[in-house]
């Protein structure tokens, strides 16, 4: 179903207004639902080809464990980064359009947040199905790993939770970047990344000068996959709140 300008301009209720905004983000499913899966499929086909070349060059005895290193691979991580790009594009393109039809900033952000949660559910479900097939076929018959790397956890519930919260983080972090762009354009985004980079360098320097890297490593080990993923929800919440307050005072303008 496609959201029409009249639907945005004459909503029936607050819930209807929010769902209409959410539908607006799916008006062009090619960028949100089509292209990401196609690119992921191309990456998967390339990985299968490489695995097959390695697998066919080895003797049956050597094949055992030959592709264990792929358990630490990050080829499926593209989809998380792409969701951040989707959020940036979605906010920066649809925000001026929605406000032009009388949608309030509050309804727009709540509708966008709803769309992001739906996207996280869709992509988490897709990856969970692919990971289940990968496990059931012993790594697509060759022992390879792309959809169930070790850092997502060992069980289905662990992988599902970790992937879901990661999708939420990248989507809402992308929405915060887009909100900075809508309000301050290229100058604001540049300053934003300088601040983020400075914070990361500061944390690295703090751990280095206090000789805390072993303690940092032990903390991550103690937290485990679920614990580390859970802490990302704090960053997600900060990104979501920041995006909301930035858009509340944003005025759509031409690119600077």
mmCIF file of C-alpha atoms in Angstrom:
data_model
loop_
_atom_site.group_PDB
_atom_site.id
_atom_site.type_symbol
_atom_site.label_atom_id
_atom_site.label_comp_id
_atom_site.label_asym_id
_atom_site.label_seq_id
_atom_site.Cartn_x
_atom_site.Cartn_y
_atom_site.Cartn_z
ATOM 1 C CA UNK A 1 0.000 0.000 0.000
ATOM 2 C CA UNK A 2 1.326 3.421 -0.961
ATOM 3 C CA UNK A 3 0.877 6.467 1.222
ATOM 4 C CA UNK A 4 -0.626 9.348 -0.710
ATOM 5 C CA UNK A 5 -0.226 13.067 -0.034
ATOM 6 C CA UNK A 6 -3.894 13.278 0.920
ATOM 7 C CA UNK A 7 -3.411 10.526 3.483
ATOM 8 C CA UNK A 8 -0.611 12.514 5.078
ATOM 9 C CA UNK A 9 -2.548 15.754 4.951
ATOM 10 C CA UNK A 10 -5.862 14.460 6.361
ATOM 11 C CA UNK A 11 -5.111 11.690 8.867
ATOM 12 C CA UNK A 12 -7.963 10.364 10.992
ATOM 13 C CA UNK A 13 -6.217 9.813 14.327
ATOM 14 C CA UNK A 14 -2.756 10.071 15.961
ATOM 15 C CA UNK A 15 -2.121 6.373 15.333
ATOM 16 C CA UNK A 16 -3.230 6.767 11.719
ATOM 17 C CA UNK A 17 -0.912 9.734 11.253
ATOM 18 C CA UNK A 18 2.034 7.783 12.640
ATOM 19 C CA UNK A 19 1.343 4.678 10.532
ATOM 20 C CA UNK A 20 0.920 6.855 7.426
ATOM 21 C CA UNK A 21 4.403 8.295 8.006
ATOM 22 C CA UNK A 22 5.766 4.764 8.505
ATOM 23 C CA UNK A 23 4.208 3.710 5.190
ATOM 24 C CA UNK A 24 5.845 6.712 3.548
ATOM 25 C CA UNK A 25 9.258 5.109 4.174
ATOM 26 C CA UNK A 26 8.135 2.005 2.271
ATOM 27 C CA UNK A 27 6.732 3.916 -0.704
ATOM 28 C CA UNK A 28 9.884 2.977 -2.625
ATOM 29 C CA UNK A 29 10.572 -0.621 -1.484
ATOM 30 C CA UNK A 30 13.466 -0.955 -3.924
ATOM 31 C CA UNK A 31 15.878 0.978 -1.678
ATOM 32 C CA UNK A 32 14.621 -0.364 1.653
ATOM 33 C CA UNK A 33 13.726 -3.977 0.848
ATOM 34 C CA UNK A 34 15.015 -4.874 -2.611
ATOM 35 C CA UNK A 35 18.530 -3.555 -3.166
ATOM 36 C CA UNK A 36 19.965 -4.605 0.256
ATOM 37 C CA UNK A 37 18.987 -8.259 -0.265
ATOM 38 C CA UNK A 38 20.324 -8.232 -3.835
ATOM 39 C CA UNK A 39 23.712 -6.884 -2.703
ATOM 40 C CA UNK A 40 23.797 -9.387 0.164
ATOM 41 C CA UNK A 41 22.984 -12.139 -2.349
ATOM 42 C CA UNK A 42 25.896 -11.050 -4.554
ATOM 43 C CA UNK A 43 28.240 -11.115 -1.545
ATOM 44 C CA UNK A 44 26.916 -14.561 -0.645
ATOM 45 C CA UNK A 45 27.455 -15.841 -4.201
ATOM 46 C CA UNK A 46 31.027 -14.531 -4.132
ATOM 47 C CA UNK A 47 31.665 -16.200 -0.759
ATOM 48 C CA UNK A 48 30.256 -19.503 -2.017
ATOM 49 C CA UNK A 49 32.537 -19.352 -5.045
ATOM 50 C CA UNK A 50 35.631 -18.738 -2.903
ATOM 51 C CA UNK A 51 34.627 -21.502 -0.476
ATOM 52 C CA UNK A 52 34.067 -23.924 -3.364
ATOM 53 C CA UNK A 53 37.505 -23.140 -4.844
ATOM 54 C CA UNK A 54 39.163 -23.813 -1.478
ATOM 55 C CA UNK A 55 37.009 -26.869 -0.812
ATOM 56 C CA UNK A 56 37.689 -28.450 -4.224
ATOM 57 C CA UNK A 57 41.456 -27.887 -3.954
ATOM 58 C CA UNK A 58 41.723 -29.889 -0.723
ATOM 59 C CA UNK A 59 41.662 -33.604 -0.038
ATOM 60 C CA UNK A 60 38.725 -35.008 1.969
ATOM 61 C CA UNK A 61 40.959 -35.145 5.087
ATOM 62 C CA UNK A 62 42.092 -31.534 4.651
ATOM 63 C CA UNK A 63 38.544 -30.251 4.155
ATOM 64 C CA UNK A 64 37.692 -30.849 7.804
ATOM 65 C CA UNK A 65 37.914 -27.467 9.472
ATOM 66 C CA UNK A 66 39.417 -25.784 6.395
ATOM 67 C CA UNK A 67 36.853 -22.954 6.524
ATOM 68 C CA UNK A 68 36.683 -22.543 10.300
ATOM 69 C CA UNK A 69 38.171 -19.067 9.953
ATOM 70 C CA UNK A 70 34.982 -17.895 8.252
ATOM 71 C CA UNK A 71 33.278 -18.114 11.666
ATOM 72 C CA UNK A 72 34.963 -14.790 12.414
ATOM 73 C CA UNK A 73 34.186 -13.260 9.010
ATOM 74 C CA UNK A 74 32.213 -10.056 8.603
ATOM 75 C CA UNK A 75 30.785 -10.419 5.104
ATOM 76 C CA UNK A 76 27.193 -10.130 6.337
ATOM 77 C CA UNK A 77 27.990 -6.930 8.260
ATOM 78 C CA UNK A 78 27.331 -4.919 5.115
ATOM 79 C CA UNK A 79 23.595 -5.163 5.729
ATOM 80 C CA UNK A 80 23.881 -3.347 9.080
ATOM 81 C CA UNK A 81 25.890 -0.485 7.568
ATOM 82 C CA UNK A 82 23.400 -0.284 4.713
ATOM 83 C CA UNK A 83 20.543 0.154 7.200
ATOM 84 C CA UNK A 84 22.319 3.226 8.556
ATOM 85 C CA UNK A 85 22.448 4.591 4.996
ATOM 86 C CA UNK A 86 18.752 3.748 4.550
ATOM 87 C CA UNK A 87 17.883 5.738 7.677
ATOM 88 C CA UNK A 88 19.955 8.724 6.543
ATOM 89 C CA UNK A 89 18.301 8.732 3.114
ATOM 90 C CA UNK A 90 14.822 8.169 4.522
ATOM 91 C CA UNK A 91 14.944 11.105 6.936
ATOM 92 C CA UNK A 92 16.714 13.552 4.654
ATOM 93 C CA UNK A 93 14.367 12.865 1.700
ATOM 94 C CA UNK A 94 10.959 12.394 3.321
ATOM 95 C CA UNK A 95 11.169 14.957 6.143
ATOM 96 C CA UNK A 96 10.650 18.053 3.945
ATOM 97 C CA UNK A 97 7.974 16.206 1.949
ATOM 98 C CA UNK A 98 6.008 15.153 5.024
ATOM 99 C CA UNK A 99 6.142 18.604 6.616
ATOM 100 C CA UNK A 100 4.932 20.073 3.344
ATOM 101 C CA UNK A 101 1.697 18.117 3.790
ATOM 102 C CA UNK A 102 1.120 19.257 7.340
ATOM 103 C CA UNK A 103 2.644 16.341 9.286
ATOM 104 C CA UNK A 104 3.948 17.447 12.665
ATOM 105 C CA UNK A 105 7.565 16.808 13.574
ATOM 106 C CA UNK A 106 6.476 14.585 16.462
ATOM 107 C CA UNK A 107 4.267 12.388 14.284
ATOM 108 C CA UNK A 108 6.953 12.263 11.629
ATOM 109 C CA UNK A 109 9.614 11.033 14.041
ATOM 110 C CA UNK A 110 7.341 8.483 15.723
ATOM 111 C CA UNK A 111 6.272 7.161 12.312
ATOM 112 C CA UNK A 112 9.894 6.967 11.203
ATOM 113 C CA UNK A 113 10.835 5.132 14.407
ATOM 114 C CA UNK A 114 8.009 2.653 13.756
ATOM 115 C CA UNK A 115 9.313 2.078 10.225
ATOM 116 C CA UNK A 116 12.828 1.477 11.560
ATOM 117 C CA UNK A 117 11.590 -1.114 14.077
ATOM 118 C CA UNK A 118 9.656 -2.877 11.287
ATOM 119 C CA UNK A 119 12.790 -2.887 9.119
ATOM 120 C CA UNK A 120 14.814 -4.334 12.019
ATOM 121 C CA UNK A 121 12.238 -7.116 12.454
ATOM 122 C CA UNK A 122 12.192 -7.903 8.717
ATOM 123 C CA UNK A 123 15.970 -8.069 8.353
ATOM 124 C CA UNK A 124 16.487 -9.950 11.615
ATOM 125 C CA UNK A 125 13.949 -12.547 10.481
ATOM 126 C CA UNK A 126 15.647 -12.888 7.105
ATOM 127 C CA UNK A 127 19.093 -13.337 8.624
ATOM 128 C CA UNK A 128 17.717 -15.808 11.184
ATOM 129 C CA UNK A 129 16.262 -17.975 8.403
ATOM 130 C CA UNK A 130 19.515 -17.879 6.425
ATOM 131 C CA UNK A 131 21.541 -18.677 9.559
ATOM 132 C CA UNK A 132 19.265 -21.647 10.309
ATOM 133 C CA UNK A 133 19.759 -22.981 6.766
ATOM 134 C CA UNK A 134 23.507 -22.432 7.085
ATOM 135 C CA UNK A 135 23.634 -24.420 10.315
ATOM 136 C CA UNK A 136 21.348 -27.184 9.011
ATOM 137 C CA UNK A 137 23.490 -27.699 5.884
ATOM 138 C CA UNK A 138 26.823 -27.610 7.754
ATOM 139 C CA UNK A 139 27.849 -24.336 6.198
ATOM 140 C CA UNK A 140 26.231 -24.874 2.775
ATOM 141 C CA UNK A 141 27.902 -28.272 2.516
ATOM 142 C CA UNK A 142 31.413 -26.850 2.832
ATOM 143 C CA UNK A 143 31.695 -25.677 6.446
ATOM 144 C CA UNK A 144 31.560 -21.988 5.560
ATOM 145 C CA UNK A 145 29.975 -19.297 7.737
ATOM 146 C CA UNK A 146 28.397 -16.040 6.613
ATOM 147 C CA UNK A 147 25.072 -15.570 8.417
ATOM 148 C CA UNK A 148 25.926 -17.095 11.817
ATOM 149 C CA UNK A 149 29.404 -15.775 12.732
ATOM 150 C CA UNK A 150 30.633 -16.557 16.202
ATOM 151 C CA UNK A 151 30.291 -12.975 17.488
ATOM 152 C CA UNK A 152 26.485 -13.084 17.032
ATOM 153 C CA UNK A 153 26.250 -15.883 19.615
ATOM 154 C CA UNK A 154 25.894 -19.638 19.395
ATOM 155 C CA UNK A 155 22.157 -20.172 19.812
ATOM 156 C CA UNK A 156 19.205 -18.989 17.748
ATOM 157 C CA UNK A 157 17.827 -16.698 20.521
ATOM 158 C CA UNK A 158 21.265 -15.129 21.020
ATOM 159 C CA UNK A 159 21.771 -14.457 17.309
ATOM 160 C CA UNK A 160 18.259 -13.093 16.923
ATOM 161 C CA UNK A 161 18.646 -10.698 19.854
ATOM 162 C CA UNK A 162 22.118 -9.504 18.845
ATOM 163 C CA UNK A 163 21.144 -8.912 15.217
ATOM 164 C CA UNK A 164 17.912 -7.137 16.187
ATOM 165 C CA UNK A 165 19.601 -4.680 18.561
ATOM 166 C CA UNK A 166 22.394 -4.076 16.024
ATOM 167 C CA UNK A 167 19.839 -3.224 13.355
ATOM 168 C CA UNK A 168 18.137 -0.846 15.803
ATOM 169 C CA UNK A 169 21.445 0.824 16.630
ATOM 170 C CA UNK A 170 22.469 1.448 13.023
ATOM 171 C CA UNK A 171 18.989 2.622 12.003
ATOM 172 C CA UNK A 172 18.643 5.112 14.857
ATOM 173 C CA UNK A 173 22.281 6.222 14.642
ATOM 174 C CA UNK A 174 21.609 6.904 10.966
ATOM 175 C CA UNK A 175 18.482 8.870 11.883
ATOM 176 C CA UNK A 176 20.559 11.032 14.251
ATOM 177 C CA UNK A 177 23.058 11.742 11.450
ATOM 178 C CA UNK A 178 20.180 12.594 9.116
ATOM 179 C CA UNK A 179 18.684 14.941 11.725
ATOM 180 C CA UNK A 180 22.025 16.764 11.941
ATOM 181 C CA UNK A 181 22.054 17.001 8.141
ATOM 182 C CA UNK A 182 18.494 18.353 7.972
ATOM 183 C CA UNK A 183 19.264 21.004 10.570
ATOM 184 C CA UNK A 184 22.851 22.054 9.812
ATOM 185 C CA UNK A 185 23.660 20.402 6.450
ATOM 186 C CA UNK A 186 27.260 19.431 5.526
ATOM 187 C CA UNK A 187 28.847 21.672 8.147
ATOM 188 C CA UNK A 188 26.844 20.030 10.923
ATOM 189 C CA UNK A 189 27.629 16.494 9.738
ATOM 190 C CA UNK A 190 31.341 17.329 9.528
ATOM 191 C CA UNK A 191 31.357 18.691 13.073
ATOM 192 C CA UNK A 192 29.309 15.686 14.212
ATOM 193 C CA UNK A 193 31.870 13.178 12.929
ATOM 194 C CA UNK A 194 34.750 15.237 14.321
ATOM 195 C CA UNK A 195 33.116 15.046 17.756
ATOM 196 C CA UNK A 196 32.430 11.299 17.427
ATOM 197 C CA UNK A 197 36.006 10.690 16.239
ATOM 198 C CA UNK A 198 37.413 12.790 19.089
ATOM 199 C CA UNK A 199 35.377 10.818 21.637
ATOM 200 C CA UNK A 200 36.624 7.494 20.235
ATOM 201 C CA UNK A 201 40.249 8.686 20.209
ATOM 202 C CA UNK A 202 39.804 9.987 23.755
ATOM 203 C CA UNK A 203 38.504 6.608 24.960
ATOM 204 C CA UNK A 204 41.384 4.787 23.248
ATOM 205 C CA UNK A 205 43.889 7.207 24.793
ATOM 206 C CA UNK A 206 42.294 6.798 28.228
ATOM 207 C CA UNK A 207 42.557 2.989 28.049
ATOM 208 C CA UNK A 208 46.138 3.218 26.779
ATOM 209 C CA UNK A 209 47.463 5.736 29.302
ATOM 210 C CA UNK A 210 45.786 3.964 32.234
ATOM 211 C CA UNK A 211 47.006 0.555 30.980
ATOM 212 C CA UNK A 212 43.406 -0.698 31.038
ATOM 213 C CA UNK A 213 43.219 -2.748 27.845
ATOM 214 C CA UNK A 214 43.293 -6.058 29.729
ATOM 215 C CA UNK A 215 40.527 -4.833 32.026
ATOM 216 C CA UNK A 216 38.523 -3.716 28.977
ATOM 217 C CA UNK A 217 38.983 -7.147 27.403
ATOM 218 C CA UNK A 218 37.965 -8.907 30.623
ATOM 219 C CA UNK A 219 34.856 -6.708 30.831
ATOM 220 C CA UNK A 220 33.768 -7.703 27.332
ATOM 221 C CA UNK A 221 34.391 -11.373 28.138
ATOM 222 C CA UNK A 222 32.402 -11.116 31.383
ATOM 223 C CA UNK A 223 29.507 -9.348 29.643
ATOM 224 C CA UNK A 224 29.358 -11.947 26.895
ATOM 225 C CA UNK A 225 27.672 -11.510 23.537
ATOM 226 C CA UNK A 226 24.258 -10.705 25.008
ATOM 227 C CA UNK A 227 25.676 -8.256 27.556
ATOM 228 C CA UNK A 228 27.683 -6.313 24.982
ATOM 229 C CA UNK A 229 24.711 -6.217 22.611
ATOM 230 C CA UNK A 230 22.449 -5.036 25.438
ATOM 231 C CA UNK A 231 24.737 -2.068 26.138
ATOM 232 C CA UNK A 232 24.293 -0.993 22.523
ATOM 233 C CA UNK A 233 20.670 -0.242 23.426
ATOM 234 C CA UNK A 234 21.960 2.690 25.494
ATOM 235 C CA UNK A 235 23.640 4.164 22.409
ATOM 236 C CA UNK A 236 20.494 3.434 20.398
ATOM 237 C CA UNK A 237 18.340 5.294 22.929
ATOM 238 C CA UNK A 238 20.738 8.269 22.952
ATOM 239 C CA UNK A 239 20.684 8.366 19.129
ATOM 240 C CA UNK A 240 16.882 8.151 19.044
ATOM 241 C CA UNK A 241 16.387 10.914 21.629
ATOM 242 C CA UNK A 242 18.991 13.141 19.970
ATOM 243 C CA UNK A 243 17.376 12.613 16.564
ATOM 244 C CA UNK A 244 13.950 13.493 17.951
ATOM 245 C CA UNK A 245 15.036 16.748 19.606
ATOM 246 C CA UNK A 246 17.134 17.792 16.599
ATOM 247 C CA UNK A 247 14.212 17.300 14.204
ATOM 248 C CA UNK A 248 11.801 19.133 16.501
ATOM 249 C CA UNK A 249 13.514 22.419 15.668
ATOM 250 C CA UNK A 250 14.717 21.556 12.174
ATOM 251 C CA UNK A 251 13.583 23.577 9.197
ATOM 252 C CA UNK A 252 13.916 21.979 5.748
ATOM 253 C CA UNK A 253 16.355 24.002 3.663
ATOM 254 C CA UNK A 254 18.284 23.645 0.454
ATOM 255 C CA UNK A 255 21.619 21.857 0.650
ATOM 256 C CA UNK A 256 24.496 24.092 1.864
#
